[in-house]
mmCIF file of C-alpha atoms in Angstrom:
data_model
loop_
_atom_site.group_PDB
_atom_site.id
_atom_site.type_symbol
_atom_site.label_atom_id
_atom_site.label_comp_id
_atom_site.label_asym_id
_atom_site.label_seq_id
_atom_site.Cartn_x
_atom_site.Cartn_y
_atom_site.Cartn_z
ATOM 1 C CA UNK A 77 134.373 98.958 77.521
ATOM 2 C CA UNK A 78 134.264 98.577 76.257
ATOM 3 C CA UNK A 79 129.480 94.012 73.072
ATOM 4 C CA UNK A 80 127.347 90.542 70.231
ATOM 5 C CA UNK A 81 124.519 88.256 68.867
ATOM 6 C CA UNK A 82 125.567 85.212 70.198
ATOM 7 C CA UNK A 83 129.245 85.801 71.513
ATOM 8 C CA UNK A 84 131.495 82.961 72.409
ATOM 9 C CA UNK A 85 133.938 82.464 75.354
ATOM 10 C CA UNK A 86 137.423 82.637 74.799
ATOM 11 C CA UNK A 87 140.556 82.344 77.127
ATOM 12 C CA UNK A 88 143.925 81.852 75.553
ATOM 13 C CA UNK A 89 146.748 81.319 77.812
ATOM 14 C CA UNK A 90 150.327 80.939 76.961
ATOM 15 C CA UNK A 91 152.940 79.628 79.326
ATOM 16 C CA UNK A 92 156.502 79.916 77.778
ATOM 17 C CA UNK A 93 160.130 79.700 78.839
ATOM 18 C CA UNK A 94 162.720 81.284 76.692
ATOM 19 C CA UNK A 95 165.296 79.282 74.806
ATOM 20 C CA UNK A 96 168.078 81.663 74.505
ATOM 21 C CA UNK A 97 168.904 85.359 75.017
ATOM 22 C CA UNK A 98 169.022 88.238 72.547
ATOM 23 C CA UNK A 99 169.407 91.905 72.770
ATOM 24 C CA UNK A 100 167.122 94.537 71.141
ATOM 25 C CA UNK A 101 168.568 97.937 70.289
ATOM 26 C CA UNK A 102 167.801 100.581 72.618
ATOM 27 C CA UNK A 103 166.734 98.228 75.736
ATOM 28 C CA UNK A 104 168.966 97.094 78.435
ATOM 29 C CA UNK A 105 171.982 95.042 77.410
ATOM 30 C CA UNK A 106 170.984 92.061 79.746
ATOM 31 C CA UNK A 107 167.792 90.354 78.033
ATOM 32 C CA UNK A 108 165.318 88.396 79.917
ATOM 33 C CA UNK A 109 166.250 84.793 80.349
ATOM 34 C CA UNK A 110 162.747 83.635 80.319
ATOM 35 C CA UNK A 111 159.107 84.728 80.549
ATOM 36 C CA UNK A 112 155.560 83.531 80.898
ATOM 37 C CA UNK A 113 152.702 85.281 78.727
ATOM 38 C CA UNK A 114 149.226 84.999 79.509
ATOM 39 C CA UNK A 115 146.960 86.195 76.657
ATOM 40 C CA UNK A 116 143.107 86.324 77.536
ATOM 41 C CA UNK A 117 140.613 87.139 74.934
ATOM 42 C CA UNK A 118 138.204 88.801 77.678
ATOM 43 C CA UNK A 119 135.362 89.136 75.439
ATOM 44 C CA UNK A 120 134.325 88.866 71.843
ATOM 45 C CA UNK A 121 131.677 89.973 69.537
ATOM 46 C CA UNK A 122 130.805 89.848 65.833
ATOM 47 C CA UNK A 123 134.118 91.276 64.134
ATOM 48 C CA UNK A 124 135.845 92.350 67.324
ATOM 49 C CA UNK A 125 137.276 91.482 70.654
ATOM 50 C CA UNK A 126 138.864 92.657 73.559
ATOM 51 C CA UNK A 127 142.331 91.178 75.057
ATOM 52 C CA UNK A 128 144.169 91.366 78.125
ATOM 53 C CA UNK A 129 148.027 90.431 78.235
ATOM 54 C CA UNK A 130 150.030 89.654 81.381
ATOM 55 C CA UNK A 131 153.773 89.370 81.152
ATOM 56 C CA UNK A 132 155.907 87.739 83.885
ATOM 57 C CA UNK A 133 159.578 88.422 83.719
ATOM 58 C CA UNK A 134 161.644 85.218 84.733
ATOM 59 C CA UNK A 135 165.067 86.766 83.987
ATOM 60 C CA UNK A 136 167.097 89.777 84.900
ATOM 61 C CA UNK A 137 165.219 92.960 86.046
ATOM 62 C CA UNK A 138 164.190 94.951 83.141
ATOM 63 C CA UNK A 139 164.049 98.628 82.930
ATOM 64 C CA UNK A 140 162.353 98.647 79.682
ATOM 65 C CA UNK A 141 160.407 96.014 77.531
ATOM 66 C CA UNK A 142 158.719 95.366 74.259
ATOM 67 C CA UNK A 143 156.711 92.247 73.380
ATOM 68 C CA UNK A 144 156.037 91.054 69.859
ATOM 69 C CA UNK A 145 153.733 88.566 68.463
ATOM 70 C CA UNK A 146 152.069 87.812 65.156
ATOM 71 C CA UNK A 147 148.509 87.176 64.318
ATOM 72 C CA UNK A 148 147.245 84.372 61.855
ATOM 73 C CA UNK A 149 143.567 85.449 61.493
ATOM 74 C CA UNK A 150 143.942 88.910 60.025
ATOM 75 C CA UNK A 151 143.390 90.534 63.392
ATOM 76 C CA UNK A 152 143.945 94.291 63.787
ATOM 77 C CA UNK A 153 144.706 96.064 67.037
ATOM 78 C CA UNK A 154 142.647 99.179 67.810
ATOM 79 C CA UNK A 155 142.361 101.165 71.084
ATOM 80 C CA UNK A 156 145.026 100.017 73.821
ATOM 81 C CA UNK A 157 145.945 100.808 77.346
ATOM 82 C CA UNK A 158 148.987 100.468 79.486
ATOM 83 C CA UNK A 159 151.336 99.983 76.489
ATOM 84 C CA UNK A 160 151.923 101.688 73.162
ATOM 85 C CA UNK A 161 151.095 99.258 70.428
ATOM 86 C CA UNK A 162 151.992 99.278 66.825
ATOM 87 C CA UNK A 163 151.225 96.826 63.998
ATOM 88 C CA UNK A 164 152.936 96.045 60.599
ATOM 89 C CA UNK A 165 151.106 93.506 58.582
ATOM 90 C CA UNK A 166 150.622 90.514 60.977
ATOM 91 C CA UNK A 167 153.317 91.456 63.451
ATOM 92 C CA UNK A 168 152.337 93.394 66.568
ATOM 93 C CA UNK A 169 154.878 95.271 68.905
ATOM 94 C CA UNK A 170 153.632 96.486 72.380
ATOM 95 C CA UNK A 171 156.024 98.669 74.163
ATOM 96 C CA UNK A 172 156.070 99.860 77.742
ATOM 97 C CA UNK A 173 154.752 103.320 78.700
ATOM 98 C CA UNK A 174 156.673 105.757 81.109
ATOM 99 C CA UNK A 175 155.197 104.248 84.391
ATOM 100 C CA UNK A 176 155.481 100.572 83.845
ATOM 101 C CA UNK A 177 158.984 99.978 82.100
ATOM 102 C CA UNK A 178 160.639 98.490 85.222
ATOM 103 C CA UNK A 179 159.938 94.887 85.836
ATOM 104 C CA UNK A 180 161.647 93.132 88.545
ATOM 105 C CA UNK A 181 162.631 89.289 88.378
ATOM 106 C CA UNK A 182 159.454 87.284 88.822
ATOM 107 C CA UNK A 183 157.382 90.553 88.352
ATOM 108 C CA UNK A 184 154.422 91.121 86.041
ATOM 109 C CA UNK A 185 153.275 93.912 83.838
ATOM 110 C CA UNK A 186 149.817 93.953 82.362
ATOM 111 C CA UNK A 187 148.220 95.822 79.435
ATOM 112 C CA UNK A 188 145.232 95.332 77.115
ATOM 113 C CA UNK A 189 143.600 96.365 73.980
ATOM 114 C CA UNK A 190 140.615 96.117 71.727
ATOM 115 C CA UNK A 191 140.828 94.325 68.095
ATOM 116 C CA UNK A 192 138.959 93.332 65.115
ATOM 117 C CA UNK A 193 138.944 90.386 63.033
ATOM 118 C CA UNK A 194 137.155 89.059 59.875
ATOM 119 C CA UNK A 195 136.191 85.317 60.089
ATOM 120 C CA UNK A 196 138.363 83.837 62.944
ATOM 121 C CA UNK A 197 140.296 85.096 66.008
ATOM 122 C CA UNK A 198 142.842 82.460 66.787
ATOM 123 C CA UNK A 199 145.380 83.109 69.781
ATOM 124 C CA UNK A 200 148.972 84.075 68.888
ATOM 125 C CA UNK A 201 151.216 80.945 69.167
ATOM 126 C CA UNK A 202 154.384 82.607 70.288
ATOM 127 C CA UNK A 203 155.760 85.789 71.953
ATOM 128 C CA UNK A 204 159.171 87.379 72.229
ATOM 129 C CA UNK A 205 160.133 89.696 75.223
ATOM 130 C CA UNK A 206 163.094 91.884 74.276
ATOM 131 C CA UNK A 207 163.924 89.671 71.510
ATOM 132 C CA UNK A 208 163.861 86.410 73.358
ATOM 133 C CA UNK A 209 161.541 83.801 71.921
ATOM 134 C CA UNK A 210 159.317 82.387 74.698
ATOM 135 C CA UNK A 211 158.031 78.990 73.595
ATOM 136 C CA UNK A 212 155.112 76.906 74.647
ATOM 137 C CA UNK A 213 151.638 75.889 73.586
ATOM 138 C CA UNK A 214 148.637 78.340 73.392
ATOM 139 C CA UNK A 215 145.149 76.880 74.174
ATOM 140 C CA UNK A 216 141.765 78.365 74.241
ATOM 141 C CA UNK A 217 138.434 78.526 72.652
ATOM 142 C CA UNK A 218 136.412 81.718 71.572
ATOM 143 C CA UNK A 219 134.887 83.710 74.492
ATOM 144 C CA UNK A 220 131.201 85.139 74.812
ATOM 145 C CA UNK A 221 130.233 88.733 74.707
ATOM 146 C CA UNK A 222 131.887 91.941 75.889
ATOM 147 C CA UNK A 223 131.150 94.983 77.997
ATOM 148 C CA UNK A 224 129.143 96.255 75.977
ATOM 149 C CA UNK A 225 127.622 94.174 73.223
ATOM 150 C CA UNK A 226 124.833 92.157 71.670
ATOM 151 C CA UNK A 227 123.286 89.699 74.350
ATOM 152 C CA UNK A 228 124.461 85.992 73.934
ATOM 153 C CA UNK A 229 122.138 83.434 72.539
ATOM 154 C CA UNK A 230 119.108 82.816 74.906
ATOM 155 C CA UNK A 231 118.572 79.753 76.638
ATOM 156 C CA UNK A 232 115.432 79.636 78.828
ATOM 157 C CA UNK A 233 115.942 78.239 82.339
ATOM 158 C CA UNK A 234 113.524 75.283 82.580
ATOM 159 C CA UNK A 235 112.260 76.574 85.822
ATOM 160 C CA UNK A 236 113.560 79.415 88.122
ATOM 161 C CA UNK A 237 116.288 78.228 90.290
ATOM 162 C CA UNK A 238 116.808 79.184 93.886
ATOM 163 C CA UNK A 239 120.089 78.725 95.996
ATOM 164 C CA UNK A 240 120.056 79.054 99.759
ATOM 165 C CA UNK A 241 122.464 80.669 101.893
ATOM 166 C CA UNK A 242 124.039 83.093 99.334
ATOM 167 C CA UNK A 243 125.027 86.269 101.386
ATOM 168 C CA UNK A 244 123.217 89.197 99.950
ATOM 169 C CA UNK A 245 120.556 87.380 97.951
ATOM 170 C CA UNK A 246 116.910 88.329 99.083
ATOM 171 C CA UNK A 247 114.975 85.318 100.571
ATOM 172 C CA UNK A 248 112.015 86.071 98.190
ATOM 173 C CA UNK A 249 114.261 85.999 95.118
ATOM 174 C CA UNK A 250 112.569 83.517 92.383
ATOM 175 C CA UNK A 251 115.589 83.235 90.211
ATOM 176 C CA UNK A 252 119.432 82.887 91.421
ATOM 177 C CA UNK A 253 122.381 81.629 89.420
ATOM 178 C CA UNK A 254 125.924 81.826 89.107
ATOM 179 C CA UNK A 255 126.883 80.442 85.972
ATOM 180 C CA UNK A 256 129.035 82.609 83.576
ATOM 181 C CA UNK A 257 126.237 83.044 80.933
ATOM 182 C CA UNK A 258 123.179 82.043 82.986
ATOM 183 C CA UNK A 259 120.002 83.858 81.913
ATOM 184 C CA UNK A 260 116.289 83.961 82.775
ATOM 185 C CA UNK A 261 113.489 84.903 80.459
ATOM 186 C CA UNK A 262 110.210 86.378 82.063
ATOM 187 C CA UNK A 263 107.606 88.705 80.998
ATOM 188 C CA UNK A 264 109.368 89.596 77.745
ATOM 189 C CA UNK A 265 112.637 90.333 79.423
ATOM 190 C CA UNK A 266 115.774 88.350 79.631
ATOM 191 C CA UNK A 267 118.167 88.905 82.686
ATOM 192 C CA UNK A 268 121.687 87.875 81.881
ATOM 193 C CA UNK A 269 124.573 87.148 84.305
ATOM 194 C CA UNK A 270 127.377 87.669 81.590
ATOM 195 C CA UNK A 271 130.770 87.324 83.261
ATOM 196 C CA UNK A 272 133.699 87.680 80.647
ATOM 197 C CA UNK A 273 137.197 86.030 80.456
ATOM 198 C CA UNK A 274 139.232 83.921 82.837
ATOM 199 C CA UNK A 275 140.394 87.092 84.579
ATOM 200 C CA UNK A 276 136.965 87.542 86.201
ATOM 201 C CA UNK A 277 135.973 86.450 89.726
ATOM 202 C CA UNK A 278 132.786 85.176 91.072
ATOM 203 C CA UNK A 279 129.293 86.617 90.490
ATOM 204 C CA UNK A 280 125.804 85.487 91.656
ATOM 205 C CA UNK A 281 122.757 87.064 90.114
ATOM 206 C CA UNK A 282 119.320 87.096 91.553
ATOM 207 C CA UNK A 283 115.814 88.466 90.443
ATOM 208 C CA UNK A 284 112.416 88.904 92.032
ATOM 209 C CA UNK A 285 111.282 90.174 88.395
ATOM 210 C CA UNK A 286 113.046 90.867 85.297
ATOM 211 C CA UNK A 287 113.060 94.668 86.313
ATOM 212 C CA UNK A 288 113.992 94.007 89.946
ATOM 213 C CA UNK A 289 117.087 92.075 90.274
ATOM 214 C CA UNK A 290 120.634 92.427 91.370
ATOM 215 C CA UNK A 291 124.343 90.782 91.586
ATOM 216 C CA UNK A 292 126.774 89.833 94.366
ATOM 217 C CA UNK A 293 130.205 90.411 92.337
ATOM 218 C CA UNK A 294 133.546 89.739 93.642
ATOM 219 C CA UNK A 295 135.892 90.624 90.740
ATOM 220 C CA UNK A 296 139.727 91.735 90.997
ATOM 221 C CA UNK A 297 140.507 95.331 90.339
ATOM 222 C CA UNK A 298 142.771 94.447 87.339
ATOM 223 C CA UNK A 299 142.245 96.065 83.975
ATOM 224 C CA UNK A 300 139.328 95.211 81.625
ATOM 225 C CA UNK A 301 135.654 94.705 82.078
ATOM 226 C CA UNK A 302 134.879 91.536 83.944
ATOM 227 C CA UNK A 303 131.125 91.438 83.760
ATOM 228 C CA UNK A 304 128.000 93.230 82.191
ATOM 229 C CA UNK A 305 124.840 91.703 84.130
ATOM 230 C CA UNK A 306 121.866 93.288 82.374
ATOM 231 C CA UNK A 307 118.252 93.112 81.544
ATOM 232 C CA UNK A 308 116.827 93.623 78.152
ATOM 233 C CA UNK A 309 113.236 93.791 76.687
ATOM 234 C CA UNK A 310 113.447 92.301 73.255
ATOM 235 C CA UNK A 311 114.702 93.921 70.338
ATOM 236 C CA UNK A 312 113.286 97.544 69.249
ATOM 237 C CA UNK A 313 113.846 96.807 65.460
ATOM 238 C CA UNK A 314 112.572 100.271 64.380
ATOM 239 C CA UNK A 315 114.370 103.155 62.491
ATOM 240 C CA UNK A 316 115.244 106.258 64.474
ATOM 241 C CA UNK A 317 112.798 108.249 62.165
ATOM 242 C CA UNK A 318 109.972 105.851 62.948
ATOM 243 C CA UNK A 319 110.244 106.204 66.691
ATOM 244 C CA UNK A 320 107.586 108.373 68.126
ATOM 245 C CA UNK A 321 108.879 107.850 71.551
ATOM 246 C CA UNK A 322 111.481 105.753 73.383
ATOM 247 C CA UNK A 323 111.836 106.375 77.126
ATOM 248 C CA UNK A 324 113.198 104.638 80.052
ATOM 249 C CA UNK A 325 113.244 104.962 83.940
ATOM 250 C CA UNK A 326 115.577 103.249 86.473
ATOM 251 C CA UNK A 327 116.400 103.060 90.072
ATOM 252 C CA UNK A 328 119.653 101.444 91.299
ATOM 253 C CA UNK A 329 121.764 100.744 94.387
ATOM 254 C CA UNK A 330 125.478 100.556 93.877
ATOM 255 C CA UNK A 331 128.475 100.129 96.135
ATOM 256 C CA UNK A 332 130.611 102.996 97.430
ATOM 257 C CA UNK A 333 133.905 101.575 96.100
ATOM 258 C CA UNK A 334 135.116 99.464 93.014
ATOM 259 C CA UNK A 335 135.426 100.232 89.358
ATOM 260 C CA UNK A 336 131.867 100.278 87.651
ATOM 261 C CA UNK A 337 129.528 102.023 85.658
ATOM 262 C CA UNK A 338 125.743 101.714 85.649
ATOM 263 C CA UNK A 339 124.774 101.975 81.985
ATOM 264 C CA UNK A 340 122.407 101.621 78.993
ATOM 265 C CA UNK A 341 123.958 99.959 76.034
ATOM 266 C CA UNK A 342 122.077 100.540 72.891
ATOM 267 C CA UNK A 343 122.773 98.819 69.629
ATOM 268 C CA UNK A 344 121.992 99.686 66.136
ATOM 269 C CA UNK A 345 122.284 98.248 62.346
ATOM 270 C CA UNK A 346 123.285 94.856 63.624
ATOM 271 C CA UNK A 347 125.793 95.843 66.232
ATOM 272 C CA UNK A 348 127.361 98.258 63.787
ATOM 273 C CA UNK A 349 126.793 101.134 66.348
ATOM 274 C CA UNK A 350 126.934 101.156 70.178
ATOM 275 C CA UNK A 351 125.557 103.973 72.306
ATOM 276 C CA UNK A 352 126.476 103.812 76.092
ATOM 277 C CA UNK A 353 124.684 106.054 78.570
ATOM 278 C CA UNK A 354 126.399 106.082 81.861
ATOM 279 C CA UNK A 355 124.152 107.082 84.730
ATOM 280 C CA UNK A 356 126.690 106.721 87.454
ATOM 281 C CA UNK A 357 130.399 105.378 87.399
ATOM 282 C CA UNK A 358 133.171 105.056 90.046
ATOM 283 C CA UNK A 359 136.769 104.113 90.040
ATOM 284 C CA UNK A 360 139.039 103.242 87.180
ATOM 285 C CA UNK A 361 136.857 103.215 84.297
ATOM 286 C CA UNK A 362 136.509 105.426 81.249
ATOM 287 C CA UNK A 363 134.880 105.464 77.736
ATOM 288 C CA UNK A 364 136.396 104.724 74.320
ATOM 289 C CA UNK A 365 137.324 108.134 72.653
ATOM 290 C CA UNK A 366 138.880 109.441 69.606
ATOM 291 C CA UNK A 367 141.316 111.738 71.613
ATOM 292 C CA UNK A 368 143.095 111.167 74.920
ATOM 293 C CA UNK A 369 145.233 113.561 76.911
ATOM 294 C CA UNK A 370 147.196 113.247 80.233
ATOM 295 C CA UNK A 371 143.941 113.412 82.078
ATOM 296 C CA UNK A 372 142.267 110.764 80.212
ATOM 297 C CA UNK A 373 139.555 110.569 77.398
ATOM 298 C CA UNK A 374 138.798 113.883 75.722
ATOM 299 C CA UNK A 375 135.010 114.466 75.136
ATOM 300 C CA UNK A 376 133.722 115.729 71.847
ATOM 301 C CA UNK A 377 131.027 117.654 73.648
ATOM 302 C CA UNK A 378 131.121 118.924 77.130
ATOM 303 C CA UNK A 379 127.947 119.876 79.368
ATOM 304 C CA UNK A 380 125.473 118.829 76.724
ATOM 305 C CA UNK A 381 122.014 119.067 77.886
ATOM 306 C CA UNK A 382 119.928 116.295 76.166
ATOM 307 C CA UNK A 383 117.158 113.756 76.956
ATOM 308 C CA UNK A 384 116.723 115.045 80.595
ATOM 309 C CA UNK A 385 120.424 114.933 81.720
ATOM 310 C CA UNK A 386 123.638 116.709 81.232
ATOM 311 C CA UNK A 387 126.380 114.724 79.631
ATOM 312 C CA UNK A 388 130.064 114.834 78.423
ATOM 313 C CA UNK A 389 130.008 112.850 75.048
ATOM 314 C CA UNK A 390 132.738 110.715 73.614
ATOM 315 C CA UNK A 391 132.858 109.485 70.188
ATOM 316 C CA UNK A 392 135.244 106.472 69.452
ATOM 317 C CA UNK A 393 135.728 103.152 67.708
ATOM 318 C CA UNK A 394 136.590 99.764 69.341
ATOM 319 C CA UNK A 395 137.938 98.213 66.313
ATOM 320 C CA UNK A 396 134.596 96.492 65.395
ATOM 321 C CA UNK A 397 131.979 99.013 65.766
ATOM 322 C CA UNK A 398 131.448 102.879 66.432
ATOM 323 C CA UNK A 399 130.923 103.580 70.061
ATOM 324 C CA UNK A 400 129.150 106.757 71.249
ATOM 325 C CA UNK A 401 129.558 107.324 75.084
ATOM 326 C CA UNK A 402 127.351 109.727 77.065
ATOM 327 C CA UNK A 403 128.598 110.261 80.625
ATOM 328 C CA UNK A 404 126.534 112.183 82.905
ATOM 329 C CA UNK A 405 128.427 115.095 84.412
ATOM 330 C CA UNK A 406 127.102 113.974 87.947
ATOM 331 C CA UNK A 407 126.224 110.639 89.111
ATOM 332 C CA UNK A 408 122.485 109.482 89.766
ATOM 333 C CA UNK A 409 120.981 106.475 91.118
ATOM 334 C CA UNK A 410 117.568 107.091 89.629
ATOM 335 C CA UNK A 411 115.985 109.097 86.860
ATOM 336 C CA UNK A 412 114.153 108.924 83.395
ATOM 337 C CA UNK A 413 115.749 109.406 80.180
ATOM 338 C CA UNK A 414 114.514 110.353 76.857
ATOM 339 C CA UNK A 415 116.252 107.807 74.534
ATOM 340 C CA UNK A 416 114.554 109.021 71.459
ATOM 341 C CA UNK A 417 116.154 112.546 71.757
ATOM 342 C CA UNK A 418 119.653 111.071 72.190
ATOM 343 C CA UNK A 419 119.209 108.976 68.976
ATOM 344 C CA UNK A 420 117.887 111.890 67.107
ATOM 345 C CA UNK A 421 120.769 113.978 68.213
ATOM 346 C CA UNK A 422 123.297 111.682 66.853
ATOM 347 C CA UNK A 423 121.353 112.003 63.369
ATOM 348 C CA UNK A 424 121.848 115.801 63.676
ATOM 349 C CA UNK A 425 125.465 115.309 64.423
ATOM 350 C CA UNK A 426 125.856 113.130 61.074
ATOM 351 C CA UNK A 427 127.486 110.559 63.329
ATOM 352 C CA UNK A 428 124.922 107.974 61.949
ATOM 353 C CA UNK A 429 121.911 107.977 59.558
ATOM 354 C CA UNK A 430 118.447 106.745 59.781
ATOM 355 C CA UNK A 431 119.770 103.564 61.647
ATOM 356 C CA UNK A 432 117.671 100.657 62.804
ATOM 357 C CA UNK A 433 117.693 100.321 66.513
ATOM 358 C CA UNK A 434 118.281 96.816 67.975
ATOM 359 C CA UNK A 435 118.750 95.892 71.540
ATOM 360 C CA UNK A 436 118.533 98.423 74.531
ATOM 361 C CA UNK A 437 120.150 96.837 77.413
ATOM 362 C CA UNK A 438 120.464 98.212 81.032
ATOM 363 C CA UNK A 439 122.707 96.977 83.773
ATOM 364 C CA UNK A 440 126.059 97.090 85.409
ATOM 365 C CA UNK A 441 129.394 97.129 83.530
ATOM 366 C CA UNK A 442 131.960 95.968 86.318
ATOM 367 C CA UNK A 443 135.580 96.154 85.974
ATOM 368 C CA UNK A 444 136.595 95.331 89.672
ATOM 369 C CA UNK A 445 135.213 95.317 93.186
ATOM 370 C CA UNK A 446 136.918 95.535 96.656
ATOM 371 C CA UNK A 447 135.700 92.286 97.825
ATOM 372 C CA UNK A 448 132.102 90.986 97.479
ATOM 373 C CA UNK A 449 129.849 93.942 96.170
ATOM 374 C CA UNK A 450 126.141 94.284 95.818
ATOM 375 C CA UNK A 451 124.502 95.973 92.787
ATOM 376 C CA UNK A 452 120.811 96.116 92.630
ATOM 377 C CA UNK A 453 118.302 97.105 89.928
ATOM 378 C CA UNK A 454 115.391 98.140 92.292
ATOM 379 C CA UNK A 455 113.110 99.193 89.234
ATOM 380 C CA UNK A 456 113.411 99.504 85.540
ATOM 381 C CA UNK A 457 111.158 100.193 82.674
ATOM 382 C CA UNK A 458 111.601 100.976 78.990
ATOM 383 C CA UNK A 459 109.047 101.673 76.213
ATOM 384 C CA UNK A 460 108.811 102.843 72.748
ATOM 385 C CA UNK A 461 106.238 103.596 70.042
#
């Protein structure tokens, strides 16, 4: 979900045709005769990234598969989904899980993961499906921000923009935009459109004020976060111990279907720590966690009453930074939250020390919509002392 001072946009796509056939022990005796692999860096932040991989089988039907590639930038794969992924040195192997081993001719299978890197994040240059080398060029450039992450570099719109005739956009909106990284600075806040990766759809953002804004989103319900439109009021730049208070209030309207969460995304120690406060969530979304079972992520704490809400709390790491996710045990579209109480509780658990709080973002983390869907931040306020 799973964030980024100035994150950079990257989409790496690889289309490959196999040159021959080979057999991998334990897999079917018929090997794929060809494949297409699309490797997308869906989001990127300092030291980390998220990736989405789609494999198309151009050969005989498969009853099991593995995909092998190598990294040249020292990347390391961390949390993953829809595949079992192992890594030995630079080589990475993704193997099907129980429910997606069968792939028909011209069928596709998709999986994703989070990873980390040191100084660069080049895309793999080749892949092997069941031992068959798929060849072809890989092109792409780095990609800005992730689900949750630092806001991209801020460019102030020279003047508020308006677009006419956009369904769902209020007539009194003073700023309307549809660009992938469009943002608007007003009254000490910045509102970001933030759309990630080539797998995303379209999204139009509008604002009456930086605390009353919304998006009309149309994103496919495939794996991975597609966007995180949000607002942020500068940088807190205070240690937890020096905060006398930090509170926020919100009121939102969200669709009845789709995959999304209304969430705060709070950063500390130069993006080393991420705290997500999920106020409501719907569909196929879930937190990063240390442990998983057949029912999904396993919370470190259940039914914790803190900051005016009751949460299930998850602790994890996306490969680049620690992630602490607080999911309300029941959804709400409005309320007030004592953020300082949550920050102090993390100290009492020794999950972090007296960290310096950076940005405190608020918005909608959208993984997919059923057609066009409207998300509205009716009101928002945040303050600290």
